[in-house]
Coordinates of C-alpha atoms in Angstrom, one line a residue:
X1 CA -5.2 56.8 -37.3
X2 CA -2.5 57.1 -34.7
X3 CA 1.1 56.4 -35.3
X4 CA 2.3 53.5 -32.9
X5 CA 5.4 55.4 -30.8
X6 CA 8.2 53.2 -31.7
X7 CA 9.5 53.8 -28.3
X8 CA 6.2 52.3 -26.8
X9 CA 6.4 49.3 -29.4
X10 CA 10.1 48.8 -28.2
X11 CA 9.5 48.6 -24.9
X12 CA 5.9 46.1 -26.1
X13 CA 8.4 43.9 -28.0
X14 CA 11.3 43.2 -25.1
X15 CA 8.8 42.4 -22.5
X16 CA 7.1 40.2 -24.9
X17 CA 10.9 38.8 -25.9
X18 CA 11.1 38.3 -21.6
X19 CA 8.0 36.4 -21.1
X20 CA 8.8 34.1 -23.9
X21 CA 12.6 33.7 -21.7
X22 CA 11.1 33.1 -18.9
X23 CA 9.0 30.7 -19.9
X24 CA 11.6 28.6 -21.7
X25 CA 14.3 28.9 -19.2
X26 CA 12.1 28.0 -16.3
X27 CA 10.8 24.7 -14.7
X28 CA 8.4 25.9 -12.2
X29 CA 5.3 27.6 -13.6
X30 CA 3.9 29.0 -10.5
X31 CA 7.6 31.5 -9.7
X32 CA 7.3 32.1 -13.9
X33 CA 4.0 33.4 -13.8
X34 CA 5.4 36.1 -10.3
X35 CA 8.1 37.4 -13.0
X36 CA 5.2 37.5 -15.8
X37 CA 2.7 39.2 -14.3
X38 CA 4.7 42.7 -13.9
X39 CA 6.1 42.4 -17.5
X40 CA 2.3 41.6 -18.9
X41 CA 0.9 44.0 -16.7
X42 CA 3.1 47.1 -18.2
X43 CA 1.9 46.1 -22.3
X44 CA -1.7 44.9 -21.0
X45 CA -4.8 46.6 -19.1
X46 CA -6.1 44.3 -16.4
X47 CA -6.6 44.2 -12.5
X48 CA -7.2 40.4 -11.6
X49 CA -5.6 37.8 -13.2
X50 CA -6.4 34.1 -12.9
X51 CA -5.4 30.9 -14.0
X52 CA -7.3 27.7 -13.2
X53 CA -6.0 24.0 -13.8
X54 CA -7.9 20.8 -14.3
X55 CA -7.3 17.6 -12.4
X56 CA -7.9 14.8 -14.2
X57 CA -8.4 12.6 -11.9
X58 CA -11.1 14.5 -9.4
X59 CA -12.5 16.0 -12.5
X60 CA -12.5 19.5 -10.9
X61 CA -11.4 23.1 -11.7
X62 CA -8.9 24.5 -9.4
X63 CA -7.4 28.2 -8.6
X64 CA -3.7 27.1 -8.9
X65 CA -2.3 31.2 -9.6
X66 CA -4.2 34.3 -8.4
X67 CA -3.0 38.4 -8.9
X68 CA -4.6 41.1 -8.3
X69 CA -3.2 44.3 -9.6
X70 CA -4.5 48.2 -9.6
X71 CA -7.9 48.6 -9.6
X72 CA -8.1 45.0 -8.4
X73 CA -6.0 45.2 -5.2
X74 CA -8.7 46.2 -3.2
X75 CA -10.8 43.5 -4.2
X76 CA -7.9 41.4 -3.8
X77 CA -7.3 38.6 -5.8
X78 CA -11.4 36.9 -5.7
X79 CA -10.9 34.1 -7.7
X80 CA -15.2 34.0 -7.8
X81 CA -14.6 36.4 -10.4
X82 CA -13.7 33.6 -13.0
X83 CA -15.1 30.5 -11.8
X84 CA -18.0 30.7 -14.0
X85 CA -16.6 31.9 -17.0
X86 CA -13.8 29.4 -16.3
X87 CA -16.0 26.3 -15.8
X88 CA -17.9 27.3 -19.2
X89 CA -14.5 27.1 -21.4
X90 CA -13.8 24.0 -19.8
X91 CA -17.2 22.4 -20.7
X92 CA -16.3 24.3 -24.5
X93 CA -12.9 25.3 -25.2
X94 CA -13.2 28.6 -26.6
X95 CA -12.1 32.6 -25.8
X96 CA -15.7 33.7 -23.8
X97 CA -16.0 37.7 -23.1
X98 CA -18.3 38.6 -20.5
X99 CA -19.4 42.6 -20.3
X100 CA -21.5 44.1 -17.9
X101 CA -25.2 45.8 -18.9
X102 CA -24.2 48.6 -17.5
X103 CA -21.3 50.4 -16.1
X104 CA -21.0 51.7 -12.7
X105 CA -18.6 55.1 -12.6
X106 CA -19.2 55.1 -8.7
X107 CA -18.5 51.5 -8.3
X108 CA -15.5 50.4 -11.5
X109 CA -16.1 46.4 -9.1
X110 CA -19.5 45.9 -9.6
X111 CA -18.9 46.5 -13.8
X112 CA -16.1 43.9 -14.3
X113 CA -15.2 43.0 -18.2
X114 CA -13.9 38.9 -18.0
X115 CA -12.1 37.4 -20.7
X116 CA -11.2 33.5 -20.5
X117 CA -8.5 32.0 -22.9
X118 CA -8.2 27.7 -22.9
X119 CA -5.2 26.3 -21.8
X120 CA -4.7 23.7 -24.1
X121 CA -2.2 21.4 -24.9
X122 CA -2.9 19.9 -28.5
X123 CA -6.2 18.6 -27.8
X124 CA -6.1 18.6 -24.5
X125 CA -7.3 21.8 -22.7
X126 CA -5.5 22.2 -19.4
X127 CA -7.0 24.7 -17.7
X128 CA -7.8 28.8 -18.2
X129 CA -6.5 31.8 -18.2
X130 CA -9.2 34.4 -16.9
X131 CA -8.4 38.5 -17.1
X132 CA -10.2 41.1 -15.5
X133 CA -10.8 44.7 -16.2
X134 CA -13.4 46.9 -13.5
X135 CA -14.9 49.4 -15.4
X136 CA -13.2 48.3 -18.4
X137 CA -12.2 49.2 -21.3
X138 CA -13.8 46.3 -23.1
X139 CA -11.1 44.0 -24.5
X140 CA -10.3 44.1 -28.1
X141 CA -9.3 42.4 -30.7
X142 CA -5.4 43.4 -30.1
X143 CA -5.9 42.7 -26.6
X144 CA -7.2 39.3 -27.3
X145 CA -4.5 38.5 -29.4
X146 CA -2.0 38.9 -26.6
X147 CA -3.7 36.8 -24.4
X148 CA -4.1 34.1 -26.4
X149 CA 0.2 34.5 -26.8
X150 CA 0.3 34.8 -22.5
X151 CA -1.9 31.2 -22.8
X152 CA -0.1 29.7 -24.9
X153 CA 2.9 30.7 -23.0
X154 CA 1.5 29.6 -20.0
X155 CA 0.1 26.3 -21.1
X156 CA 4.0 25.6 -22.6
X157 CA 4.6 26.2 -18.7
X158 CA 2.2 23.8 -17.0
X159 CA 2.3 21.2 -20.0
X160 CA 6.0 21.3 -19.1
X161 CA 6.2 20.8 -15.7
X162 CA 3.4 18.3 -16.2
X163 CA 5.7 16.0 -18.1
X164 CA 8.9 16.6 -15.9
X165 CA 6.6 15.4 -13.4
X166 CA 5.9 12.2 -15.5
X167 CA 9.5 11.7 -16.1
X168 CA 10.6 11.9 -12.4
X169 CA 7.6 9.5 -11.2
X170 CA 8.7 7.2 -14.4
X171 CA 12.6 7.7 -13.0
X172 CA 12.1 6.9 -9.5
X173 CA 9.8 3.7 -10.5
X174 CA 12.5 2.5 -12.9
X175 CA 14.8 3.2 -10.0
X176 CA 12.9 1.3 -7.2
X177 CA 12.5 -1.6 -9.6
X178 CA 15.9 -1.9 -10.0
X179 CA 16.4 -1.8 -6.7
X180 CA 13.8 -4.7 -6.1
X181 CA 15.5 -6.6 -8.8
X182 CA 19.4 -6.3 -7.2
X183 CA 17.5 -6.9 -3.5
X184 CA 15.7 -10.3 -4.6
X185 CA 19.6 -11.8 -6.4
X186 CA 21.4 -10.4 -3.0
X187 CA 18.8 -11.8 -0.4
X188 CA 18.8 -15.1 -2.6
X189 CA 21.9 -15.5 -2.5
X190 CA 22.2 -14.7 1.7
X191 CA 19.4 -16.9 1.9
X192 CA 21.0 -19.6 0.3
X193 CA 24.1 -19.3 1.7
X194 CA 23.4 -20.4 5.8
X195 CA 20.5 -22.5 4.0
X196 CA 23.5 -24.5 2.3
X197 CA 25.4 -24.6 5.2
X198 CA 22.8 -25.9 7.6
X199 CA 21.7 -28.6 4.9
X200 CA 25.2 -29.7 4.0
X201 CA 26.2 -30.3 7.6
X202 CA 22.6 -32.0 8.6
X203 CA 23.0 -34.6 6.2
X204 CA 26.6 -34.9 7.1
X205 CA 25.8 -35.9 10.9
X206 CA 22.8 -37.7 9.5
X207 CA 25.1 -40.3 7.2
X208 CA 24.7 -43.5 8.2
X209 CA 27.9 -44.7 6.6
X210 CA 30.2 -42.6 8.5
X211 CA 31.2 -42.1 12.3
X212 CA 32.2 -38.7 13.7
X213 CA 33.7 -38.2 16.8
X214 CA 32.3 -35.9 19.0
X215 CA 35.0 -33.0 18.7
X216 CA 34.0 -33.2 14.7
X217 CA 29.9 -33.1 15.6
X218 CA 30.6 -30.6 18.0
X219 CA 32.0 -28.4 15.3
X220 CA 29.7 -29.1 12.7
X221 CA 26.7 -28.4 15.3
X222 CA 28.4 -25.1 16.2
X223 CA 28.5 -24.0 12.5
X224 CA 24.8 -24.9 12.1
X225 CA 24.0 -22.9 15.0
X226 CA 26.2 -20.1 13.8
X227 CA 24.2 -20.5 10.5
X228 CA 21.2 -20.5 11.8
X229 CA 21.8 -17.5 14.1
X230 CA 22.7 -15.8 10.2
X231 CA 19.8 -16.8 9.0
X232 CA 17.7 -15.6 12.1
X233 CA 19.4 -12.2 11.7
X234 CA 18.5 -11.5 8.4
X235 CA 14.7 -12.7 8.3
X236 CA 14.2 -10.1 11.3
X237 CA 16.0 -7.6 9.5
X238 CA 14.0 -7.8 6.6
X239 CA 10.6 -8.0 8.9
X240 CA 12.0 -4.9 11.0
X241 CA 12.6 -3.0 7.7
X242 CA 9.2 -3.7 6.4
X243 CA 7.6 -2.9 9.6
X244 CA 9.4 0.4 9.8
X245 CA 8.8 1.2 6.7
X246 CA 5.2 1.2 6.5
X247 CA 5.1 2.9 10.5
X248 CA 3.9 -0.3 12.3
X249 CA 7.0 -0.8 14.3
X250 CA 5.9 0.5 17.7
X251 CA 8.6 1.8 19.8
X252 CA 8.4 1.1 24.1
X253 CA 10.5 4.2 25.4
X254 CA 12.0 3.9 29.1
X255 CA 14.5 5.8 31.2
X256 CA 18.1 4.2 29.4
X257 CA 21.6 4.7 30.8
X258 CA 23.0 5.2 27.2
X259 CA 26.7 4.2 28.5
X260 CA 25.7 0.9 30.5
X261 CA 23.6 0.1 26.9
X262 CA 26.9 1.1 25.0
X263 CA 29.1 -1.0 27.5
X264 CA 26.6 -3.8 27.6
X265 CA 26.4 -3.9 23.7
X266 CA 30.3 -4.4 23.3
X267 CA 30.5 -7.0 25.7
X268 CA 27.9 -8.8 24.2
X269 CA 29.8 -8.8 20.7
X270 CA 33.1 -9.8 21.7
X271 CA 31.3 -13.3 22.9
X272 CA 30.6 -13.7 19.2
X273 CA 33.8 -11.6 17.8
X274 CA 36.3 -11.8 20.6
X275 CA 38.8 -10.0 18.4
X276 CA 36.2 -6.9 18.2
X277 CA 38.0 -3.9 20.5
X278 CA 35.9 -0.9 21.2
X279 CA 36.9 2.1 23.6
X280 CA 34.0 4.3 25.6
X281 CA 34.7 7.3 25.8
X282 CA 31.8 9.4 27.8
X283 CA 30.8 12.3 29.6
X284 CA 30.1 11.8 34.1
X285 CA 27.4 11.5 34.6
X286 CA 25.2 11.1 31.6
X287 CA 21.6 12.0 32.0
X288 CA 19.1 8.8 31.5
X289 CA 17.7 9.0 28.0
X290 CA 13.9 8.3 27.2
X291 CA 14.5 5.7 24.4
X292 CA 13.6 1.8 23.5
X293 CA 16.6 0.2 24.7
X294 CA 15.8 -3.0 22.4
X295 CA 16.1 -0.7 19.7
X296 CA 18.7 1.3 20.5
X297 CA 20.6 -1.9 21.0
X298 CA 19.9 -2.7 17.5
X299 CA 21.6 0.6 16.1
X300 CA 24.8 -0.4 17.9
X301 CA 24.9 -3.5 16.8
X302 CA 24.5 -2.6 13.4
X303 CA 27.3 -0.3 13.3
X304 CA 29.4 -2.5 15.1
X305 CA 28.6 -5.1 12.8
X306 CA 29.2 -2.9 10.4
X307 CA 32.5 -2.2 11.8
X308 CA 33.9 -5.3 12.5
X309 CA 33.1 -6.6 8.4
X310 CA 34.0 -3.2 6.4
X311 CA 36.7 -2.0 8.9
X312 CA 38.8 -5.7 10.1
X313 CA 41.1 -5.1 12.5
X314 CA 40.7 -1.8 13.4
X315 CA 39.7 -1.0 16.6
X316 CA 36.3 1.2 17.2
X317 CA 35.7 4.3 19.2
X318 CA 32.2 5.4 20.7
X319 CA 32.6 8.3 22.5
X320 CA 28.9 9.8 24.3
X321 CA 28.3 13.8 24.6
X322 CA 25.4 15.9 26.4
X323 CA 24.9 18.9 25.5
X324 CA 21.1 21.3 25.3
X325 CA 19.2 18.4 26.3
X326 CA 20.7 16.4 23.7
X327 CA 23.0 13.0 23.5
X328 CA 25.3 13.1 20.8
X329 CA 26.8 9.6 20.3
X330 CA 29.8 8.8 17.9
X331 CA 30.7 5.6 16.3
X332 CA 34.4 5.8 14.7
X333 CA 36.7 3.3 13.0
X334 CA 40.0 3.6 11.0
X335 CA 38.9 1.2 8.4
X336 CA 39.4 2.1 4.4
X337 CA 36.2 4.3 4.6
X338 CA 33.2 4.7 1.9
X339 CA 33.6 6.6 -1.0
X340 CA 32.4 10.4 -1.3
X341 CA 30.2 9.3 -4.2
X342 CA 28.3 6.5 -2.2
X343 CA 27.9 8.6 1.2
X344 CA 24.7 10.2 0.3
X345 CA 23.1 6.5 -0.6
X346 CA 24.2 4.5 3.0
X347 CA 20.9 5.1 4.5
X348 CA 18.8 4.1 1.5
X349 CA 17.1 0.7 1.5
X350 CA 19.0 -2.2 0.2
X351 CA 22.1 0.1 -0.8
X352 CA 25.5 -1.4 -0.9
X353 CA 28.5 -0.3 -1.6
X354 CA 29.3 -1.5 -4.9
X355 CA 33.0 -1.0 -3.9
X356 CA 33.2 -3.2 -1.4
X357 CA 34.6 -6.8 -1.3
X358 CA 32.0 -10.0 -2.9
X359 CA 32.6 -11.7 -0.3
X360 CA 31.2 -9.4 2.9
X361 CA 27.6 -10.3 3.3
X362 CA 25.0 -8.1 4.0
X363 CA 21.3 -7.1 2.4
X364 CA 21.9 -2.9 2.4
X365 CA 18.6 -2.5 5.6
X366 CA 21.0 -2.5 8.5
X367 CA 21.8 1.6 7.9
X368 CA 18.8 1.7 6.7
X369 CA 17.1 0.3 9.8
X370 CA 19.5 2.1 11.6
X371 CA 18.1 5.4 10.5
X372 CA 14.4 4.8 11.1
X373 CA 15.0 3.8 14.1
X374 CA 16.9 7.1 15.6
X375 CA 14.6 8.8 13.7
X376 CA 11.3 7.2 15.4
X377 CA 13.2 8.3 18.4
X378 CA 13.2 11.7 17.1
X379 CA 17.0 12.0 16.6
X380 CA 18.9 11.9 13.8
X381 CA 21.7 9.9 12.0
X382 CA 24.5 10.9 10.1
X383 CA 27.7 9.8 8.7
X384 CA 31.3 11.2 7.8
X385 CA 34.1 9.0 6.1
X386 CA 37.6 9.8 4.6
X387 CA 38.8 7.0 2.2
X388 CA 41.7 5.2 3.9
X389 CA 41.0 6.9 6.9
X390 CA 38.0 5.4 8.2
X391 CA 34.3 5.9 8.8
X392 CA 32.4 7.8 11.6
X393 CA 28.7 7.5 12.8
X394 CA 27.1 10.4 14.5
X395 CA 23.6 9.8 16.4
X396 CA 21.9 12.8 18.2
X397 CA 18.8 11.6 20.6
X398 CA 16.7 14.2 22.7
X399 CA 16.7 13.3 26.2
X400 CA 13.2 13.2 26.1
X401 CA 10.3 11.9 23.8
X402 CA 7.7 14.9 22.8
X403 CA 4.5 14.0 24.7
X404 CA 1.7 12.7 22.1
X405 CA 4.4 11.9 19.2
X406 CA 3.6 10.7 16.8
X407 CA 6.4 6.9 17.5
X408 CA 5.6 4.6 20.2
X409 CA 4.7 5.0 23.4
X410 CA 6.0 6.1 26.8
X411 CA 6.8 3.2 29.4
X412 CA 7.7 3.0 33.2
X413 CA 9.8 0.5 33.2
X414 CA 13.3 0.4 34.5

């Protein structure tokens, strides 16, 4: 009997100690099993190497990892070499050998020797691990061994990622519940709040008891309409968010003067706010713009809306930029600004800032909104803010839609 070369067994024992590293320290099984294969390859004989994963759910066997190695490279990685012996371990979970009759010294691929270890999980099996030798030598009992350790290895790997997959899915449904749950108290409450309005001052012009001159009804009629202009607002917010969210929000493009928009935008506000100041800052001449103005109109009143309640009193800059058949349109006030820790959440749905004051309204979809929209347009949104310095928008639109998009559709009109 031949002394094991200590050497040889040291070298056997810290690519066995690496595999097992690898395999705790990492969370993707597919880029573990890249650094395993070179490590196993050096303390084990085989030249395709296999592993096969079950879904539950189609009931089918799939090829999820595939090497091929020395004698196996110029077969390349075939995973037909192991489907069959694969499909029988999953039917009963056991180690299966399969030897050829004969073996073939002109041709080392047509005399393959298979072995196929279960993945399991307790009693679950996962999948299989299938190994392949051309020409052999047959695999023995030592060999075995070790490949039961690189599936059991392997299965920690996917059983792992399995449940970090579980966890995340679990995370982001707590997460979009809570979500729900804060959206249905804040759009109750902006619901209820022009709803109270409206009702309180209809049954006040309705009392028979009392006579109002018409100074006092024309007040009380222009906070109902106010009111119900509120309430208008935000049921077409929440039917443009839904709309956009699901991808039925169809989008008419059409040659747009982005400046007369922007200019035609501001005036329109300071009817409504006529302390709202913005100043237009633009390149001559601008290039027309294929875009859905009605849309587009929508954006800039958002952030000007958004302006005139987060940033009061400051006056708002848009300034409007071509460059590489590109607009680049900024939206900047010198309002108190969001905090760093809240910037990556402004263009999620129903997000507020949790900072700001109780009593400015709002449902968290008008950045939202904002962001499908440029993005149906194929631009981009983004935003930049310094606390106590204020907040900039920064749009980018292409000057022209990509023929056959996949958002709206093109339009002649003027």
């Amino acid at each position: 009997m031949t002394t094991p070369d200590p050497t040889t067994q040291a070298v056997e024992v810290h690519h066995l100690y690496e595999i097992s590293r690898i395999v705790t320290q990492s969370t993707d099984w597919n880029s573990a099993l890249d650094q395993i294969v070179p490590l196993l390859r050096s303390i084990f004989i085989f030249d395709n190497l296999a592993v096969y994963l079950a879904d539950p759910f189609h009931h089918t066997l799939d090829v999820m990892f595939a090497r091929a190695v020395g004698r196996g490279r110029s077969a390349e990685a075939d995973i037909a070499w192991g489907e069959n012996i694969a499909n029988q371990i999953m039917d009963h979970p056991e180690v299966k050998i399969i030897e050829p009759a004969t073996v073939s010294a002109q041709n080392r691929l047509a005399s393959p020797y298979i072995l196929g270890i279960p993945l399991q999980a307790g009693e679950r099996t996962l999948g299989v691990l299938v190994l392949i030798r051309f020409g052999g030598p047959p695999f023995n009992q030592a060999y075995i061994h070790l490949a039961q350790f690189i599936a059991q290895q392997i299965s920690l790997l996917v059983e792992r990622q399995n449940l970090q997959k579980a966890y995340d899915l679990l995370e982001a449904q707590s997460k979009e519940s809570r979500v729900q749950e804060d959206f249905i108290s804040t759009i109750t409450h902006e619901l209820r709040t022009p709803l109270g309005f409206i009702k309180g001052y209809t049954t006040t012009l309705l009392r028979s008891d009392t006579e109002w001159d018409p100074q006092m009804q024309q007040e009380f009629l222009k906070i109902i309409d106010q009111e119900t202009d509120r309430l208008q607002e935000l049921i077409e917010n929440l039917l443009d968010s839904a709309r956009l969210q699901s991808g039925t929000l169809k989008m008419i493009f059409q040659p747009v003067r982005l400046d007369s928009l922007v200019r035609s935008t501001i005036e329109h506000l300071r009817m409504h706010h006529p302390t709202f100041t913005a100043h237009l800052e633009t390149d001559t001449p601008l290039s027309p713009i294929e875009a859905d103005p009605k849309r587009i109109n929508q954006v800039l009143e958002n952030l000007f809306h958004n302006a005139i309640k987060y940033a009061p009193g400051s006056d708002v800059w848009v300034k409007i930029k071509e460059q590489d058949g590109e607009i680049t349109l900024t939206v900047e006030d010198h309002g108190p600004g969001i905090p760093q820790r809240y910037l990556p959440f402004v263009f999620e749905r129903f997000f507020r800032n949790p900072d700001a004051s109780p009593n400015i309204h709002g449902t968290g979809l008008g950045l939202f909104i904002c962001k499908k929209i440029i993005q149906a347009h194929h631009g981009n949104i983004q935003v930049n803010s310094i606390q106590g310095k204020g907040t900039t928008f920064i749009i980018r639109l292409p000057l022209h839609q990509p023929k056959g998009g996949d958002f709206g559709e093109l339009s002649e009109e003027t």
